Coordinates of C-alpha atoms and ligand atoms in Angstrom, one line a residue:
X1 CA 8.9 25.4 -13.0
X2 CA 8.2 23.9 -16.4
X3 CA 5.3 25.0 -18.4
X4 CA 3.4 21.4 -17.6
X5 CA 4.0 22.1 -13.9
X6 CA 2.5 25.5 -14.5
X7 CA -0.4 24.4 -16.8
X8 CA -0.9 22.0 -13.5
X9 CA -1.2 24.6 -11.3
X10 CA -3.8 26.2 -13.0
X11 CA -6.0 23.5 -13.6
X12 CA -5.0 22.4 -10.1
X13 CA -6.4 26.4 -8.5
X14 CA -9.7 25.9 -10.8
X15 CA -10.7 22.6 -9.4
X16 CA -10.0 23.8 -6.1
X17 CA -12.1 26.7 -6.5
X18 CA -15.5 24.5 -7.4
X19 CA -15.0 21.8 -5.2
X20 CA -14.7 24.5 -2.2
X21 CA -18.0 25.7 -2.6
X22 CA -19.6 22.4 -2.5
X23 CA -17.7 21.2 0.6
X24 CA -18.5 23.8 2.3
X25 CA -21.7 22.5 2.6
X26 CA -21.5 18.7 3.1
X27 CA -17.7 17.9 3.7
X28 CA -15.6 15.5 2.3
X29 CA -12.6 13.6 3.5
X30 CA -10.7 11.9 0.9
X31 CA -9.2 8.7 2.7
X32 CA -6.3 6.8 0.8
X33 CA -5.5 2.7 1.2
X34 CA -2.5 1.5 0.1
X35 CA 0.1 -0.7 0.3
X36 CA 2.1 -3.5 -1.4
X37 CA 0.1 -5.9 -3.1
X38 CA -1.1 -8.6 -0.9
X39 CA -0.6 -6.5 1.9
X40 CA -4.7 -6.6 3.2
X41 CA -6.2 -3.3 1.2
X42 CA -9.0 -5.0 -0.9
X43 CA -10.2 -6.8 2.5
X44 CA -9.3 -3.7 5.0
X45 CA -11.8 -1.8 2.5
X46 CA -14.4 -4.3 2.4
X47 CA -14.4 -4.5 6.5
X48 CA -14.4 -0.8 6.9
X49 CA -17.2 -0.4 4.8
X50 CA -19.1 -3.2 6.3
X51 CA -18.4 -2.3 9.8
X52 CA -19.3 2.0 9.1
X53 CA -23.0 0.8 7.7
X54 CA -23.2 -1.4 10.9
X55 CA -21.2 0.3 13.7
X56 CA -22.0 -3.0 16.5
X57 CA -18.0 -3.7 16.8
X58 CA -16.7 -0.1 16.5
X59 CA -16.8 0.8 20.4
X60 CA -13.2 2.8 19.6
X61 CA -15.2 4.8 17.1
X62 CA -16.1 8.1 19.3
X63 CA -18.7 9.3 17.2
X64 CA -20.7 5.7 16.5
X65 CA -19.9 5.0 20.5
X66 CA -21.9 8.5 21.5
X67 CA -24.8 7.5 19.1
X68 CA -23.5 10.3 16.7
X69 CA -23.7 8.5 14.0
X70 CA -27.4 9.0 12.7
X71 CA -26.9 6.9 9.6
X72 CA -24.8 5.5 7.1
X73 CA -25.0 4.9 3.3
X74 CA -23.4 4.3 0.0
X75 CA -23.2 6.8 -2.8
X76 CA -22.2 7.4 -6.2
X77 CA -19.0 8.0 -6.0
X78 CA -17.6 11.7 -7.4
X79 CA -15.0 11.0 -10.2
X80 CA -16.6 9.5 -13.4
X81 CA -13.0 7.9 -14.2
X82 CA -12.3 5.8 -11.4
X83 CA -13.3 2.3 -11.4
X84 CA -16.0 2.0 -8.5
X85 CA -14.3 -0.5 -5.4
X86 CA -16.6 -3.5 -5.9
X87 CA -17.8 -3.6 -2.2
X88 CA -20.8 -6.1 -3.0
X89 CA -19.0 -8.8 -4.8
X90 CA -16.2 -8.6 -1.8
X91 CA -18.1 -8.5 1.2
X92 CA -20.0 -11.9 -0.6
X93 CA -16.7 -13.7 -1.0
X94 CA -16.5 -13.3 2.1
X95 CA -19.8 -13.7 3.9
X96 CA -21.1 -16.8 2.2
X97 CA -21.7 -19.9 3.2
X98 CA -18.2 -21.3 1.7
X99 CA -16.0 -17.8 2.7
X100 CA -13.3 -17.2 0.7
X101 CA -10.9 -14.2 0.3
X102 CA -11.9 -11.8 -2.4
X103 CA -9.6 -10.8 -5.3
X104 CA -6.9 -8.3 -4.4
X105 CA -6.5 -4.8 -5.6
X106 CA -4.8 -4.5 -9.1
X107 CA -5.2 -1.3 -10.1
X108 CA -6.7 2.4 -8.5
X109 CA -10.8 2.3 -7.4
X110 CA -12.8 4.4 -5.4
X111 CA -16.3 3.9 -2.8
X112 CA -17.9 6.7 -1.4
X113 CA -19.4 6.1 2.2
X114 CA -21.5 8.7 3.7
X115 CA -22.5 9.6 7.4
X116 CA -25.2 11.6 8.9
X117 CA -23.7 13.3 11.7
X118 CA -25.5 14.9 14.8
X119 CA -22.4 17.3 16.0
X120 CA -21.0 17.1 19.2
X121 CA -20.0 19.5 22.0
X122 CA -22.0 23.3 22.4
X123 CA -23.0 22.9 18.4
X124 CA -25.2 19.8 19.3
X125 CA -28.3 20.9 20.1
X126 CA -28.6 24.3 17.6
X127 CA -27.6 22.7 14.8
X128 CA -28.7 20.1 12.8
X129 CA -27.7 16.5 11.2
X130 CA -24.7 17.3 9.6
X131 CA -23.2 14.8 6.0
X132 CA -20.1 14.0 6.0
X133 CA -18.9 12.1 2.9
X134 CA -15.8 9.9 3.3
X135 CA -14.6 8.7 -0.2
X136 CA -12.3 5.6 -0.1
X137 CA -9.7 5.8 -2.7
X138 CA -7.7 2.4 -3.1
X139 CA -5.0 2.2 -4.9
X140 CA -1.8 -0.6 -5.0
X141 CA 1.4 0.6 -3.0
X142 CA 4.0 0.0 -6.2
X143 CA 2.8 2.7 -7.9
X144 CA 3.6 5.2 -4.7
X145 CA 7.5 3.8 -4.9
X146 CA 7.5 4.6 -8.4
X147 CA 8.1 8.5 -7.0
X148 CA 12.0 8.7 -7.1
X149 CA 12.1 7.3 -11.2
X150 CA 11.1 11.2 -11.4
X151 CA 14.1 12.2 -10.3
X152 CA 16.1 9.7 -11.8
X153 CA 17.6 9.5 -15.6
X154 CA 17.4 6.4 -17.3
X155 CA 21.1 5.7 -17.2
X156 CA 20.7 6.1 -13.1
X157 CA 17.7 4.3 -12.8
X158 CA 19.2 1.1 -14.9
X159 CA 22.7 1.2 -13.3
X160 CA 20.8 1.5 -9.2
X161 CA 18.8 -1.1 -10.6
X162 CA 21.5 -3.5 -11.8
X163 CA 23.5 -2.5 -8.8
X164 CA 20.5 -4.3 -6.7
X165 CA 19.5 -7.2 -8.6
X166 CA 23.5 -8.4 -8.5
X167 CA 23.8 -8.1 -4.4
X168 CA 23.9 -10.8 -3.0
X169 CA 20.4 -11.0 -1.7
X170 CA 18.5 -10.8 -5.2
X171 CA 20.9 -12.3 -7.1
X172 CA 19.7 -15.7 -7.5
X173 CA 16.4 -14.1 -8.2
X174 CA 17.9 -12.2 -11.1
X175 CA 19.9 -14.9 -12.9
X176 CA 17.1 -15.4 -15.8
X177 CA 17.5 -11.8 -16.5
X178 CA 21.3 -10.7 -16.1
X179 CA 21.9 -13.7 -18.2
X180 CA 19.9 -12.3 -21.1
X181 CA 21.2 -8.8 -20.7
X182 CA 24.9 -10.6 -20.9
X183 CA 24.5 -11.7 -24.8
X184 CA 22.6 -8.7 -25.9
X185 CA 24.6 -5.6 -27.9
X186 CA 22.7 -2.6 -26.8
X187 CA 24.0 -0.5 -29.8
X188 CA 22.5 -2.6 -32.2
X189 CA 19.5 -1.5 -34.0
X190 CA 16.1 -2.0 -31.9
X191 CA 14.5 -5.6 -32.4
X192 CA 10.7 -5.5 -31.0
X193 CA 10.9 -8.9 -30.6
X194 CA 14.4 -8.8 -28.5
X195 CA 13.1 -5.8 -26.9
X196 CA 9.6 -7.8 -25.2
X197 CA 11.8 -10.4 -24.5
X198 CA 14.1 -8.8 -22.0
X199 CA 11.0 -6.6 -20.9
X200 CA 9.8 -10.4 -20.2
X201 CA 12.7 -11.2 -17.8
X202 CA 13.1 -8.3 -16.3
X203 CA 9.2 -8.5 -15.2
X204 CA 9.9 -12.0 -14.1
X205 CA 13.0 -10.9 -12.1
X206 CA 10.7 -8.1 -10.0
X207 CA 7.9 -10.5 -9.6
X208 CA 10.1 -13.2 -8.1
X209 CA 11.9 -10.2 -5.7
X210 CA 7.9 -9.3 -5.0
X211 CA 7.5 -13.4 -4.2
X212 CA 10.3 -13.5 -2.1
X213 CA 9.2 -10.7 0.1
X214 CA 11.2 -7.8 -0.8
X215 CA 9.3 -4.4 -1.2
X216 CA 11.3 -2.3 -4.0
X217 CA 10.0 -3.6 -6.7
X218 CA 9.9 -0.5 -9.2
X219 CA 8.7 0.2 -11.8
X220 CA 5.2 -0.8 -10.2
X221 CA 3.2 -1.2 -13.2
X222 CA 5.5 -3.6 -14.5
X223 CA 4.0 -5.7 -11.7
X224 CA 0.0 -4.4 -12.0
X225 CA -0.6 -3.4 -15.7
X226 CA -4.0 -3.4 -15.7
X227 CA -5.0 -2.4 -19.1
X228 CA -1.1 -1.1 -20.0
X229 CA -0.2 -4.7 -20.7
X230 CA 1.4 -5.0 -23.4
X231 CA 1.9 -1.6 -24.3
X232 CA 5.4 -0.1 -25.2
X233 CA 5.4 2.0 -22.1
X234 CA 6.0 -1.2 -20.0
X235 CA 8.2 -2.8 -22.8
X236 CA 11.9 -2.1 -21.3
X237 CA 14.2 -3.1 -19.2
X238 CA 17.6 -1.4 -17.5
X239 CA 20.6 -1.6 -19.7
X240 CA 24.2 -0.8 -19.3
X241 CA 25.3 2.3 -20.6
X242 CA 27.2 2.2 -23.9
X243 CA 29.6 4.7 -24.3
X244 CA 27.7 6.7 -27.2
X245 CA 24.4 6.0 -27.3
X246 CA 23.0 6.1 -31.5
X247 CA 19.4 6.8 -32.2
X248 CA 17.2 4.0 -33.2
X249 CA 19.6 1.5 -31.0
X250 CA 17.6 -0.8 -28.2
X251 CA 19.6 1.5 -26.2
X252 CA 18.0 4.7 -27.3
X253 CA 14.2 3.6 -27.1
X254 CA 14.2 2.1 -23.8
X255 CA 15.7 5.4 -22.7
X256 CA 12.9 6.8 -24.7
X257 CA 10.0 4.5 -23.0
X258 CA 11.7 4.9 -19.6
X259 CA 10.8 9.0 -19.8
X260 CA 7.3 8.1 -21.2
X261 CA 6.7 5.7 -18.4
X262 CA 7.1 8.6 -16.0
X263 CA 5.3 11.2 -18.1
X264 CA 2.5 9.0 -19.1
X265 CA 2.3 7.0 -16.2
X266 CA 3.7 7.9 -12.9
X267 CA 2.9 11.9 -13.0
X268 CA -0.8 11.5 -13.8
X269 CA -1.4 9.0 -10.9
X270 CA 0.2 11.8 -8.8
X271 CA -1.4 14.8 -10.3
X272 CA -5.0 13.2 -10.8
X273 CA -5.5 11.4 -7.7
X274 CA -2.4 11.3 -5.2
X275 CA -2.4 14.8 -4.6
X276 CA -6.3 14.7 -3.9
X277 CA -5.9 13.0 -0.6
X278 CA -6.7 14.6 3.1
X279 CA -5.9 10.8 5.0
X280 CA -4.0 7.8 4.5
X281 CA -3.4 4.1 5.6
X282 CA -0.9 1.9 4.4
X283 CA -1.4 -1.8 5.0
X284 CA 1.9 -3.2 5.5
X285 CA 2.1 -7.5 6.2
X286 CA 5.4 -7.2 8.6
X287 CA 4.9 -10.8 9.4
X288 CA 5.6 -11.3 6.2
X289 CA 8.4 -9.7 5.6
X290 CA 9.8 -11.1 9.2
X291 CA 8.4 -14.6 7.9
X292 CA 10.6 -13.7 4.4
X293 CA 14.1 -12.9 6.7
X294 CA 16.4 -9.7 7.4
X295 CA 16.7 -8.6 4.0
X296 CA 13.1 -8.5 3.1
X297 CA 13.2 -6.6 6.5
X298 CA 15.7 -4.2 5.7
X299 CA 13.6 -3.5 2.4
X300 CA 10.4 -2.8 3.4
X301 CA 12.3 -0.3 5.8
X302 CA 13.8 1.7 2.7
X303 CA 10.4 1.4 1.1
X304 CA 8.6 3.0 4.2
X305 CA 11.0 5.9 3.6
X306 CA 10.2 6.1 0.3
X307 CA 6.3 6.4 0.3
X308 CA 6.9 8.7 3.3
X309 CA 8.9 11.0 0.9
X310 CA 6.3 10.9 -1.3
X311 CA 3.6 13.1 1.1
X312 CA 6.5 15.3 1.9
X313 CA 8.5 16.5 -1.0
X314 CA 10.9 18.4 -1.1
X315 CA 10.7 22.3 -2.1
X316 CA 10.9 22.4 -6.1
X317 CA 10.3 19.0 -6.6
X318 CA 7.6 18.5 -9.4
X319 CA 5.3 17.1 -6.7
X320 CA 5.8 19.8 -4.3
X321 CA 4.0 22.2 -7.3
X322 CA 0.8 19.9 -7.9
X323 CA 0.3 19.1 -4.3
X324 CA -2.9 20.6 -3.7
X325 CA -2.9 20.2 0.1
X326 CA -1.1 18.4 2.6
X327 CA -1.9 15.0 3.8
X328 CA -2.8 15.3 7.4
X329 CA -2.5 11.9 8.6
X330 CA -1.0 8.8 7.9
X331 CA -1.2 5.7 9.7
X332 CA 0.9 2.8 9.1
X333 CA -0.9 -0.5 9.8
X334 CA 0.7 -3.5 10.5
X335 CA -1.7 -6.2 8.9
X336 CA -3.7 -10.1 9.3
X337 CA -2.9 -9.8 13.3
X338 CA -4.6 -12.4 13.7
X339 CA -2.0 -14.6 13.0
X340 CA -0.5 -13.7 16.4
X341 CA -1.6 -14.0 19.9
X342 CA -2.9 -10.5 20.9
X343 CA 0.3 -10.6 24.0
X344 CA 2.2 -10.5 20.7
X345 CA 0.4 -7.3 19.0
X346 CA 2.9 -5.0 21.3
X347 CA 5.4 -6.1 19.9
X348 CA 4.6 -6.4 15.9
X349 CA 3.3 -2.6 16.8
X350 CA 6.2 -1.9 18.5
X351 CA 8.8 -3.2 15.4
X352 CA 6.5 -0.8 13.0
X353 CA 6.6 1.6 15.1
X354 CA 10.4 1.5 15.0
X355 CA 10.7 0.9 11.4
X356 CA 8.3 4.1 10.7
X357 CA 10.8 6.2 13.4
X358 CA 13.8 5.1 10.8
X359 CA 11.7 5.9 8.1
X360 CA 11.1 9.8 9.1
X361 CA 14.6 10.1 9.7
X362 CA 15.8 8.6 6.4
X363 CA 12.7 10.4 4.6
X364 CA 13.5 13.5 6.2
X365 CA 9.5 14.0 6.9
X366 CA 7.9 16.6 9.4
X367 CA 4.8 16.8 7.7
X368 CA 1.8 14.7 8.8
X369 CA 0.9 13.2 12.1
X370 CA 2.1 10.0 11.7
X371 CA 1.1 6.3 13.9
X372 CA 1.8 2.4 14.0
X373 CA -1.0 0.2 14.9
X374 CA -1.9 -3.7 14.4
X375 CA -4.8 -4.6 13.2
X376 CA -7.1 -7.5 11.9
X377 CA -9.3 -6.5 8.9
X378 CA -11.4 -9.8 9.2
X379 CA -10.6 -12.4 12.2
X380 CA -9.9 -15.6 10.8
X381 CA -8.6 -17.0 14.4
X382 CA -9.3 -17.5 17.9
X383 CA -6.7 -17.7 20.6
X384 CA -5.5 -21.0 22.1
X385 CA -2.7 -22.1 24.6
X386 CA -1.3 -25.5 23.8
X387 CA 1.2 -27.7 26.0
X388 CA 4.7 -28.3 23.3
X389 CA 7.3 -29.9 25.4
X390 CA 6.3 -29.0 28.8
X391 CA 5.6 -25.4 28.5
X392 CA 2.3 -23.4 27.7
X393 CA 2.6 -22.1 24.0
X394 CA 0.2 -19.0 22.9
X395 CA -0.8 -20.0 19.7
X396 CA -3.9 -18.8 17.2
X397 CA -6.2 -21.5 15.9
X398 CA -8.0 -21.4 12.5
X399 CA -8.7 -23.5 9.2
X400 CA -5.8 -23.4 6.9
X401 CA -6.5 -22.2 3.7
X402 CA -4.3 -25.1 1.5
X403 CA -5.8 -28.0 3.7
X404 CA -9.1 -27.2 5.3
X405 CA -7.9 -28.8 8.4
X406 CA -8.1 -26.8 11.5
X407 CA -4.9 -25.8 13.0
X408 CA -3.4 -24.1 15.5
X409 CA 0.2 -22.0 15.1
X410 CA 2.6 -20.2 16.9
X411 CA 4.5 -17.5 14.3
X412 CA 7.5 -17.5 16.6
X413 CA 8.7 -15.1 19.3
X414 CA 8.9 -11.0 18.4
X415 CA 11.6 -9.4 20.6
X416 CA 10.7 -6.6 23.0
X417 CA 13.1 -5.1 21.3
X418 CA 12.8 -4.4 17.7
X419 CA 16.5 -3.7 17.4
X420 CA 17.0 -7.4 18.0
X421 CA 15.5 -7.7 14.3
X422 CA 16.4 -4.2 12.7
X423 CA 20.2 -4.8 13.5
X424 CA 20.5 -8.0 11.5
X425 CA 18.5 -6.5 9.0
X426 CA 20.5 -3.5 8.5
X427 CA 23.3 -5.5 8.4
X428 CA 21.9 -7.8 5.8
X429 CA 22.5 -11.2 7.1
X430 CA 20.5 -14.1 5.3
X431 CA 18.6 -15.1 8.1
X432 CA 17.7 -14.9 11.9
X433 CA 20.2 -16.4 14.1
X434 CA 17.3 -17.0 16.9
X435 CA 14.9 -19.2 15.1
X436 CA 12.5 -18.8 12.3
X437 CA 9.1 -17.0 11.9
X438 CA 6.3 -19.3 10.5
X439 CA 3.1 -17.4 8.6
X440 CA 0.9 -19.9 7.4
X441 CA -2.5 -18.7 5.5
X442 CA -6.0 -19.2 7.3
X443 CA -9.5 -19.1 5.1
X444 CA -11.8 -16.2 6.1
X445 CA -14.0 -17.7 9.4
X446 CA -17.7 -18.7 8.5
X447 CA -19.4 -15.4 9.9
X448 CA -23.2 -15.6 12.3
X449 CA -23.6 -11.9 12.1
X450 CA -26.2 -10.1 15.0
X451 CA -28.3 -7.4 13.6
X452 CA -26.2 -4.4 13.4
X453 CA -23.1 -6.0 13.5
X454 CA -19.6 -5.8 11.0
X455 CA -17.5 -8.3 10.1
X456 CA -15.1 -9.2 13.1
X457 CA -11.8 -7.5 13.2
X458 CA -9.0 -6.3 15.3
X459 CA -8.5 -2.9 15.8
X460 CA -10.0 -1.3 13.0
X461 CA -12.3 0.9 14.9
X462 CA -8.9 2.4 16.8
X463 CA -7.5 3.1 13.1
X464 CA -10.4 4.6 11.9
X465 CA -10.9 6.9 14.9
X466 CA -7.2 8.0 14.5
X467 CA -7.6 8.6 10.6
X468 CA -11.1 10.6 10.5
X469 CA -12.3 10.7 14.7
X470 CA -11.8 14.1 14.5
X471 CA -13.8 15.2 11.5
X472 CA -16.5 13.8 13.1
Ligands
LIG1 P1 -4.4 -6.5 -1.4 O1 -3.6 -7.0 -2.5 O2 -3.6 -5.4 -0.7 O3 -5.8 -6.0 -1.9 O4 -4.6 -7.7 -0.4 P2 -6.0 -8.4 0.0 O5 -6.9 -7.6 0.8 O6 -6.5 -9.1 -1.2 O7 -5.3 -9.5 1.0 C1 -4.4 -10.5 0.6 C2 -4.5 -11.7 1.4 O8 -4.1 -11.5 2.7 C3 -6.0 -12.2 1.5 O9 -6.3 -13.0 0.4 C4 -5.9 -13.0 2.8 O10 -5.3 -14.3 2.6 C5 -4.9 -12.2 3.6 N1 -5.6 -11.3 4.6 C6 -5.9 -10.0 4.4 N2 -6.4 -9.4 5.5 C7 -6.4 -10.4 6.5 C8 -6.8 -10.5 7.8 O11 -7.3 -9.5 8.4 N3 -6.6 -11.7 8.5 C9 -6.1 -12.8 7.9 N4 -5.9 -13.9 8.6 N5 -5.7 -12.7 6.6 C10 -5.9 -11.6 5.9

């Protein structure tokens, strides 16, 4: 153990201490949203909170179902640091007259909901309303697969990294960038100029791999700055290794920048707040991935494994030291269900469920209780069966978000089987050899809300009862 991880500790035990005595009282349950960006977090959130302050569509939801649920209401949030989830402006985006979807997550925020609970079972009638605070804490999915750079030296990181963008399947992506890397000498002395150029194409190369629906996409604030744009700490790129590496060379300061990205960057985010959190979600769009083809498939499957290693660490890893307790529960939500009919929501479950299963192997994880579930944040479309060619066709109906025409689509057919897709996948093939799977995008449905009523969803009250039901 270094002296940082010990210093860590300490601080760590202290804050553990104070926070004890006061949870004592009125509980707290630290719930984490993640996922890749685009994947349904900001609009997940808004819906949650929407739908815990009126319970109407939560009949999964125990605790609101046995009239538990006294009240509900937002608070000041506890950390002073953290960017408050803007709730308000979100749920108007989306509940005006002209919906649209709100802007995504960029960077970490946090909302705290809280509940007044009458307790259930023998505890009911002695004791009295109980508060239960629930504090949301959002934060993007990239920075989570940022994890194994701490294990990683710059020279491994830039050859696994060059490795990937010349296979076959990112290639084309990467052309900009591997050209650039072609003329440059690495040995020469650093140029700033040279240096934010490369950084330039290199960011370009992961957010075209991000575009064309592949998942490992690291380093993840090269992709979501927020207010590190700019700065030297995102201003490198992998290089090959010269044979001796001189000081001052491009060389030697990316190697430099690459440790500060990880010191700076990725450990806080996993000391400050990561290792805070009781409960987690993570949003995962597996249409689009499907939609994307096997090797965006295959991708998002190594990423799973990834964020699962990362809330069960190895023994002596520097996470294992500053994890201050373990994450209990982690769901893995397949997102925007909605753009299927619900005779196809077994088997989009059933393809997460498979790909999570792989995961845990791969991951090596027996920590948390872990689940698959598909789920709707905000229903954008209702059902319909059409006649094509003779047959009946279960499709979803809504307005298309490029047009404003209403229409209705049929994604394609997910195999019983998820194998049928995972074998391809692992294999790498360029594309489905039974058809294609169609996503198109749908604009948020013009809402008539009942008194006490959420936004409508699919689902969300099942993921919620798995995630917190029983701290209720
Ligand atoms: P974030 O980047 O993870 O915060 O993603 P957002 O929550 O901003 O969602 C990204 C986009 O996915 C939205 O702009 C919508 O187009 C779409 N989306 C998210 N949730 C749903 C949903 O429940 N149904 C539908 N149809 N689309 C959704």
């Amino acid at each position: 153990m270094g002296i940082s991880d010990i210093s860590d500790s300490i601080f760590r035990a202290v804050e553990d201490a104070s926070d004890g005595v006061s949870e004592m009282f009125e509980p707290v349950i630290r719930l984490g949203v993640t996922g890749l960006s685009r994947a349904g977090k900001t609009v997940f959130i808004t819906s949650l909170v929407a739908n815990l302050l009126d319970r109407g569509r939560m009949p999964q939801l125990l605790a609101a179902t046995e009239g538990r649920i006294v009240s509900a209401f937002l608070q000041p949030q506890p950390d002073d640091t953290i960017p408050r989830f803007d709730y308000e402006t979100h749920l108007a985006a989306l509940t005006g007259k002209t919906p649209h979807w709100p802007h995504s997550t960029r960077s970490i925020s946090q909302l705290r909901i809280s509940l007044k609970i009458q307790p259930a079972g023998l505890l009911s009638g002695i004791k009295g309303l109980r508060t239960i605070h629930i504090d949301i804490i959002d934060y993007p999915g990239e920075w989570l697969l940022d994890l194994p750079l701490l294990n990683q030296t710059y020279a491994e990181w830039s050859e696994n990294t060059l490795v990937q963008a010349r296979s076959p399947a990112r290639v084309s992506l990467a052309e900009g960038w591997l050209a650039q890397l072609e003329g440059f000498d690495t040995t020469a002395e650093l140029d700033e100029g040279q240096a934010q150029e490369l950084a330039k194409t290199f960011t370009a190369y992961l957010a075209a791999s991000r575009e064309a629906g592949f998942s490992g996409c690291a380093p993840g604030r090269f992709l979501l700055p927020g207010d590190l744009d700019g700065s030297p700490v995102l201003t490198f790129s992998p290089l090959e290794r010269p044979e001796k590496v001189r000081s001052k060379t491009l060389y030697a300061e990316f190697e430099r920048r690459f440790s500060a990205y990880k010191r700076k960057v990725v450990k806080p985010f996993f000391r400050d707040h990561f290792s805070k959190i009781d409960r987690q979600i993570v949003l995962v769009d597996v249409m689009g991935a499907v939609h994307a083809g096997p090797q965006a498939v295959e991708d998002l499957r190594n990423a799973m494994s990834d964020i699962l290693a990362s809330f069960r660490p190895g023994k002596n890893t520097w996470l294992s030291y500053i994890l201050r307790k373990r994450v209990e529960k982690i769901l893995f939500a397949a997102t925007k269900a909605d753009h299927l009919h619900h005779l196809q929501h077994p088997q989009l479950t059933g393809l997460l469920r498979a790909m999570l299963r792989d995961a845990k192997d791969r991951a090596d994880f027996k920590g948390a209780k872990t689940a698959a579930i598909s789920l709707a944040s905000l229903r954008a479309t209702v059902e319909q069966t059409v006649k094509h060619e003779g047959e009946n066709l279960d499709c979803v109906q809504g307005v298309l978000l490029e047009t404003g025409k209403v229409a209705a689509m049929h994604a394609g057919e997910l195999p019983a089987d998820p194998a049928h897709l995972l074998v391809p996948a692992r294999k790498g093939e360029a594309a489905w050899l039974d058809g294609d799977f169609e996503v198109m995008r749908f604009a948020p449905p013009v809402l008539t809300r009942q008194n006490g009523e959420g936004l409508p969803h699919i689902r969300l009250d099942k993921a919620i009862q798995f995630l917190i039901g029983d701290r209720l």
